[in-house]
Amino acid sequence: SLGIITVDQSPPVISVQPNDTVKILCRASRDIGDDMSLHQLKPGQAPKQLIYYSTYKMPASLGIITVDQSPPVISVQPHNTVNILCRASRDIGDDMELYQLKPGQAPKHLIHDSTSRRSGVPDRFSASLGIITVDQSPPVISVQPHDTVKILCRASQDIGSDMELYQLKPGQAPKLLIYDGTSRRSGVPDRFSASLGIITVDQSPSVISVQPHETVKILCRASEDIGNDMELYQLKPGQAPKLIIHDSNSRVSGVPERFSGTLTGALTTFTITGVQLEDEAEYHCQQTETLPLTQ
């Protein structure tokens, strides 16, 4: 066949303000090394070459795709569920694979094309393409002049500070108010502000002194409602952290039933009924509602 190389350029149209930064992504249908040029076209003028060989004339860079995998280390118990998040530095469609590495063995290919298991791989391994959704609340707000309004925006996965706020009025183009999570656009009144909502966990008491057979309560309060996404870990010197309770009230297999948990709104109470000498340790709460996981 005749090998015609096609180029996919995105986005096709960009609406920006002066002093904004613009990124134009150009992907060839096959590897062309650095043989990419950028031309500027203005009505009534000849095309103007701005960049050649991908990087010359103007600042540009070759698009090496990077992959961010999180969490880097996971400590789990048998029968737990593990989620591994893999984010490419740009859109790669379903071109992501998962390999398993064990000492002294060749890498084992588990999943290809983002969601397809290799033949012979157990069906406990699965994958999905992570289209990011945003939950905005409340959907409607009724306020009076001079009231304070809070709009909560939660992404379905960790997106860092990549959240924007637009204002829409009938018959007008959308107006960008906030970008990069917290930055106001030039000219936007300072009554508009934003903050990144990292969930914090308040654990109390910080130190507990008890006698054997007494009852201990550890209170763990999240800064917002996280449902039952709270865990309790036990830490002893020289040992890996031990997960005691997950989902606020579910004991890990093998954990004595003197350990329990109850949930009331954003407050999880972990209880050790009849403390034993072997229970002497540090205990830490951790929320698992959103990344980053916090204690």
Short mmCIF file of C-alpha atoms in Angstrom, two decimals:
data_model
loop_
_atom_site.label_atom_id
_atom_site.label_comp_id
_atom_site.label_asym_id
_atom_site.label_seq_id
_atom_site.Cartn_x
_atom_site.Cartn_y
_atom_site.Cartn_z
CA SER A 1 0.00 0.00 0.00
CA LEU A 2 1.03 3.62 -0.40
CA GLY A 3 2.24 4.83 2.97
CA ILE A 4 0.54 8.19 3.35
CA ILE A 5 1.34 9.66 6.75
CA THR A 6 -1.54 11.43 8.45
CA VAL A 7 -1.25 14.02 11.22
CA ASP A 8 -3.81 14.46 13.98
CA GLN A 9 -3.73 17.98 15.42
CA SER A 10 -5.60 18.91 18.58
CA PRO A 11 -7.44 20.86 19.70
CA PRO A 12 -8.91 21.96 16.35
CA VAL A 13 -10.00 25.32 17.78
CA ILE A 14 -8.67 27.20 20.81
CA SER A 15 -10.31 30.20 22.51
CA VAL A 16 -7.73 32.10 24.59
CA GLN A 17 -7.01 35.47 26.12
CA PRO A 18 -3.81 37.54 25.65
CA ASN A 19 -0.90 36.17 27.73
CA ASP A 20 -2.46 32.70 27.95
CA THR A 21 -0.32 29.64 27.17
CA VAL A 22 -1.39 27.54 24.19
CA LYS A 23 -0.38 23.94 23.49
CA ILE A 24 -0.91 22.35 20.07
CA LEU A 25 -0.51 18.55 19.98
CA CYS A 26 0.54 16.99 16.67
CA ARG A 27 0.55 13.19 16.36
CA ALA A 28 1.74 11.42 13.21
CA SER A 29 0.16 8.12 12.16
CA ARG A 30 3.58 6.50 12.51
CA ASP A 31 7.04 7.30 13.89
CA ILE A 32 8.57 10.20 11.95
CA GLY A 33 11.36 11.10 14.34
CA ASP A 34 11.67 14.90 14.53
CA ASP A 35 10.25 15.56 11.04
CA MET A 36 7.41 17.85 12.11
CA SER A 37 6.95 21.53 11.23
CA LEU A 38 4.61 24.23 12.49
CA HIS A 39 3.21 26.87 10.13
CA GLN A 40 1.20 29.97 10.96
CA LEU A 41 -1.59 30.98 8.57
CA LYS A 42 -3.18 34.42 8.54
CA PRO A 43 -5.83 35.58 6.03
CA GLY A 44 -4.31 37.11 2.90
CA GLN A 45 -0.74 36.15 3.91
CA ALA A 46 1.55 33.34 2.82
CA PRO A 47 2.02 30.51 5.36
CA LYS A 48 4.81 31.33 7.81
CA GLN A 49 7.06 28.51 9.07
CA LEU A 50 7.60 28.88 12.82
CA ILE A 51 9.19 25.58 13.78
CA TYR A 52 11.01 22.91 11.80
CA TYR A 53 12.53 19.56 12.80
CA SER A 54 10.11 19.65 15.74
CA THR A 55 12.29 21.89 17.94
CA TYR A 56 14.09 24.54 15.86
CA LYS A 57 13.31 28.25 15.47
CA MET A 58 10.85 28.52 18.39
CA PRO A 59 10.72 26.74 21.77
CA ALA A 60 9.18 23.32 21.22
CA SER A 61 9.80 19.82 22.45
CA LEU A 62 9.50 16.28 21.13
CA GLY A 63 6.48 14.61 22.71
CA ILE A 64 7.88 11.79 24.82
CA ILE A 65 4.92 10.31 26.68
CA THR A 66 5.40 9.85 30.41
CA VAL A 67 3.27 7.64 32.66
CA ASP A 68 2.49 8.45 36.28
CA GLN A 69 1.58 5.34 38.32
CA SER A 70 0.07 5.58 41.78
CA PRO A 71 0.33 4.58 44.49
CA PRO A 72 4.02 3.62 44.13
CA VAL A 73 3.77 1.02 46.94
CA ILE A 74 0.70 -0.81 48.23
CA SER A 75 0.51 -2.86 51.43
CA VAL A 76 -2.50 -5.19 51.35
CA GLN A 77 -3.91 -8.30 52.93
CA PRO A 78 -5.22 -11.37 51.07
CA HIS A 79 -8.69 -10.78 49.53
CA ASN A 80 -8.31 -6.98 49.59
CA THR A 81 -9.01 -5.02 46.40
CA VAL A 82 -6.12 -3.10 44.85
CA ASN A 83 -6.48 -0.17 42.45
CA ILE A 84 -3.48 0.92 40.36
CA LEU A 85 -3.92 4.26 38.61
CA CYS A 86 -1.89 4.89 35.43
CA ARG A 87 -2.05 8.34 33.84
CA ALA A 88 -0.31 9.20 30.58
CA SER A 89 1.01 12.72 30.01
CA ARG A 90 -1.35 13.04 27.04
CA ASP A 91 -4.23 11.19 25.43
CA ILE A 92 -3.10 7.74 24.27
CA GLY A 93 -6.49 6.15 23.74
CA ASP A 94 -6.40 2.57 25.02
CA ASP A 95 -2.66 2.08 24.49
CA MET A 96 -1.78 1.10 28.08
CA GLU A 97 -0.49 -2.25 29.37
CA LEU A 98 0.05 -3.82 32.79
CA TYR A 99 2.98 -6.07 33.61
CA GLN A 100 3.69 -8.14 36.71
CA LEU A 101 7.31 -8.43 37.87
CA LYS A 102 8.55 -11.07 40.32
CA PRO A 103 12.20 -11.55 41.34
CA GLY A 104 14.05 -13.94 39.04
CA GLN A 105 11.17 -14.18 36.57
CA ALA A 106 10.54 -12.57 33.22
CA PRO A 107 7.95 -9.77 33.21
CA LYS A 108 4.44 -11.20 32.80
CA HIS A 109 2.01 -9.38 30.53
CA LEU A 110 -1.38 -9.19 32.30
CA ILE A 111 -3.46 -6.59 30.45
CA HIS A 112 -3.16 -5.00 27.00
CA ASP A 113 -5.14 -2.31 25.19
CA SER A 114 -6.06 -0.91 28.61
CA THR A 115 -8.88 -3.37 29.31
CA SER A 116 -8.07 -6.74 27.70
CA ARG A 117 -6.72 -9.61 29.81
CA ARG A 118 -4.07 -11.82 28.29
CA SER A 119 -5.08 -15.45 27.83
CA GLY A 120 -4.60 -17.40 31.06
CA VAL A 121 -4.65 -14.35 33.33
CA PRO A 122 -7.17 -14.81 36.22
CA ASP A 123 -10.33 -12.72 35.95
CA ARG A 124 -9.55 -11.06 39.28
CA PHE A 125 -7.34 -8.79 37.16
CA SER A 126 -9.40 -6.17 35.34
CA ALA A 127 -9.04 -2.64 34.04
CA SER A 128 -11.08 0.28 32.83
CA LEU A 129 -10.33 3.46 30.93
CA GLY A 130 -10.57 6.33 33.37
CA ILE A 131 -12.77 9.04 31.85
CA ILE A 132 -12.68 11.78 34.46
CA THR A 133 -16.08 12.94 35.65
CA VAL A 134 -16.76 16.02 37.77
CA ASP A 135 -19.46 16.17 40.41
CA GLN A 136 -20.54 19.75 41.12
CA SER A 137 -22.73 20.63 44.09
CA PRO A 138 -25.12 22.09 44.84
CA PRO A 139 -26.68 22.00 41.34
CA VAL A 140 -28.80 25.10 42.06
CA ILE A 141 -28.19 27.87 44.60
CA SER A 142 -30.69 30.53 45.68
CA VAL A 143 -28.94 33.46 47.37
CA GLN A 144 -29.38 37.10 48.29
CA PRO A 145 -26.97 39.95 47.41
CA HIS A 146 -23.86 39.92 49.66
CA ASP A 147 -24.35 36.24 50.60
CA THR A 148 -21.38 33.87 50.33
CA VAL A 149 -21.67 31.03 47.83
CA LYS A 150 -19.59 27.84 47.84
CA ILE A 151 -19.45 25.57 44.80
CA LEU A 152 -17.89 22.16 45.42
CA CYS A 153 -16.28 20.40 42.44
CA ARG A 154 -15.00 16.84 42.91
CA ALA A 155 -13.20 14.95 40.14
CA SER A 156 -13.54 11.17 39.91
CA GLN A 157 -9.75 10.85 40.26
CA ASP A 158 -6.78 12.91 41.37
CA ILE A 159 -6.27 15.76 38.85
CA GLY A 160 -3.98 17.94 40.91
CA SER A 161 -4.90 21.58 40.36
CA ASP A 162 -6.39 21.05 36.87
CA MET A 163 -9.85 22.47 37.59
CA GLU A 164 -11.46 25.57 36.09
CA LEU A 165 -14.57 27.62 36.85
CA TYR A 166 -16.62 29.23 34.07
CA GLN A 167 -19.48 31.69 34.30
CA LEU A 168 -22.29 31.30 31.76
CA LYS A 169 -24.85 34.01 31.01
CA PRO A 170 -27.55 33.74 28.33
CA GLY A 171 -26.37 34.99 24.93
CA GLN A 172 -22.77 35.40 26.07
CA ALA A 173 -19.67 33.26 25.56
CA PRO A 174 -18.52 31.29 28.63
CA LYS A 175 -16.26 33.40 30.83
CA LEU A 176 -13.29 31.76 32.52
CA LEU A 177 -13.10 32.92 36.14
CA ILE A 178 -10.66 30.53 37.83
CA TYR A 179 -7.95 28.27 36.36
CA ASP A 180 -5.34 25.87 37.79
CA GLY A 181 -7.62 25.26 40.74
CA THR A 182 -6.98 28.53 42.56
CA SER A 183 -5.83 31.25 40.10
CA ARG A 184 -8.16 34.13 39.18
CA ARG A 185 -8.15 35.34 35.59
CA SER A 186 -6.97 38.91 35.11
CA GLY A 187 -9.88 41.31 35.59
CA VAL A 188 -12.00 38.90 37.64
CA PRO A 189 -13.12 40.53 40.94
CA ASP A 190 -11.39 39.21 44.06
CA ARG A 191 -14.73 38.16 45.51
CA PHE A 192 -14.18 35.05 43.38
CA SER A 193 -11.69 32.68 45.04
CA ALA A 194 -10.95 28.96 45.20
CA SER A 195 -9.04 26.41 47.21
CA LEU A 196 -7.99 22.82 46.55
CA GLY A 197 -10.00 20.49 48.77
CA ILE A 198 -7.56 17.94 50.15
CA ILE A 199 -9.42 15.86 52.73
CA THR A 200 -7.85 16.08 56.17
CA VAL A 201 -8.32 13.60 59.01
CA ASP A 202 -8.41 14.64 62.66
CA GLN A 203 -7.58 11.76 65.02
CA SER A 204 -8.09 11.96 68.77
CA PRO A 205 -6.87 11.43 71.37
CA SER A 206 -3.25 11.68 70.21
CA VAL A 207 -1.97 9.52 73.10
CA ILE A 208 -3.91 6.97 75.18
CA SER A 209 -2.68 5.36 78.42
CA VAL A 210 -4.77 2.35 79.45
CA GLN A 211 -4.67 -0.80 81.51
CA PRO A 212 -5.28 -4.31 80.17
CA HIS A 213 -8.97 -5.14 79.63
CA GLU A 214 -10.02 -1.50 79.44
CA THR A 215 -11.88 -0.14 76.39
CA VAL A 216 -10.22 2.32 74.03
CA LYS A 217 -11.97 4.60 71.54
CA ILE A 218 -10.10 6.28 68.66
CA LEU A 219 -12.05 9.07 66.98
CA CYS A 220 -11.29 9.81 63.33
CA ARG A 221 -13.09 12.75 61.74
CA ALA A 222 -12.73 13.64 58.06
CA SER A 223 -12.95 17.26 56.94
CA GLU A 224 -15.93 16.29 54.76
CA ASP A 225 -18.36 13.42 54.38
CA ILE A 226 -16.45 10.45 52.94
CA GLY A 227 -19.02 7.75 53.56
CA ASN A 228 -17.35 4.66 55.01
CA ASP A 229 -13.96 5.26 53.36
CA MET A 230 -11.90 5.19 56.56
CA GLU A 231 -9.26 2.65 57.58
CA LEU A 232 -7.38 1.91 60.79
CA TYR A 233 -3.73 0.83 60.71
CA GLN A 234 -1.61 -0.56 63.53
CA LEU A 235 2.09 0.34 63.59
CA LYS A 236 4.70 -1.51 65.65
CA PRO A 237 8.45 -0.78 65.55
CA GLY A 238 10.27 -2.71 62.83
CA GLN A 239 7.07 -4.04 61.27
CA ALA A 240 5.10 -3.02 58.21
CA PRO A 241 1.85 -1.14 58.88
CA LYS A 242 -0.98 -3.61 59.53
CA LEU A 243 -4.46 -2.87 58.23
CA ILE A 244 -6.91 -3.61 61.05
CA ILE A 245 -10.23 -2.22 59.78
CA HIS A 246 -11.35 -1.08 56.33
CA ASP A 247 -14.55 0.57 55.11
CA SER A 248 -14.96 2.04 58.62
CA ASN A 249 -16.35 -1.12 60.21
CA SER A 250 -15.01 -4.21 58.41
CA ARG A 251 -12.30 -6.17 60.18
CA VAL A 252 -9.51 -7.66 58.11
CA SER A 253 -9.45 -11.46 58.23
CA GLY A 254 -7.54 -12.67 61.28
CA VAL A 255 -8.01 -9.48 63.31
CA PRO A 256 -9.51 -10.20 66.78
CA GLU A 257 -13.14 -9.16 67.16
CA ARG A 258 -12.25 -6.88 70.06
CA PHE A 259 -11.42 -4.39 67.27
CA SER A 260 -14.51 -2.75 65.80
CA GLY A 261 -15.60 0.43 64.06
CA THR A 262 -18.77 2.52 63.77
CA LEU A 263 -19.64 5.35 61.42
CA THR A 264 -21.67 8.50 62.12
CA GLY A 265 -21.56 11.06 59.31
CA ALA A 266 -17.94 12.17 58.86
CA LEU A 267 -16.92 10.62 62.20
CA THR A 268 -15.60 7.06 62.45
CA THR A 269 -15.08 5.62 65.93
CA PHE A 270 -12.68 2.69 66.23
CA THR A 271 -13.01 0.71 69.46
CA ILE A 272 -10.75 -1.84 71.15
CA THR A 273 -12.91 -3.63 73.71
CA GLY A 274 -10.77 -5.28 76.39
CA VAL A 275 -7.27 -4.12 75.42
CA GLN A 276 -4.54 -6.77 75.53
CA LEU A 277 -0.83 -6.20 76.13
CA GLU A 278 -0.13 -7.20 72.52
CA ASP A 279 -2.26 -4.25 71.34
CA GLU A 280 0.35 -1.71 72.44
CA ALA A 281 1.19 0.17 69.25
CA GLU A 282 0.59 3.33 67.25
CA TYR A 283 -2.77 3.52 65.48
CA HIS A 284 -3.45 5.72 62.48
CA CYS A 285 -6.64 6.53 60.59
CA GLN A 286 -6.51 6.94 56.82
CA GLN A 287 -9.22 8.14 54.44
CA THR A 288 -9.52 6.31 51.11
CA GLU A 289 -12.23 8.48 49.53
CA THR A 290 -9.91 10.49 47.26
CA LEU A 291 -6.26 10.84 46.32
CA PRO A 292 -4.04 11.80 47.94
CA LEU A 293 -4.78 9.39 50.78
CA THR A 294 -4.42 11.29 54.03
CA GLN A 295 -4.03 10.43 57.71
#
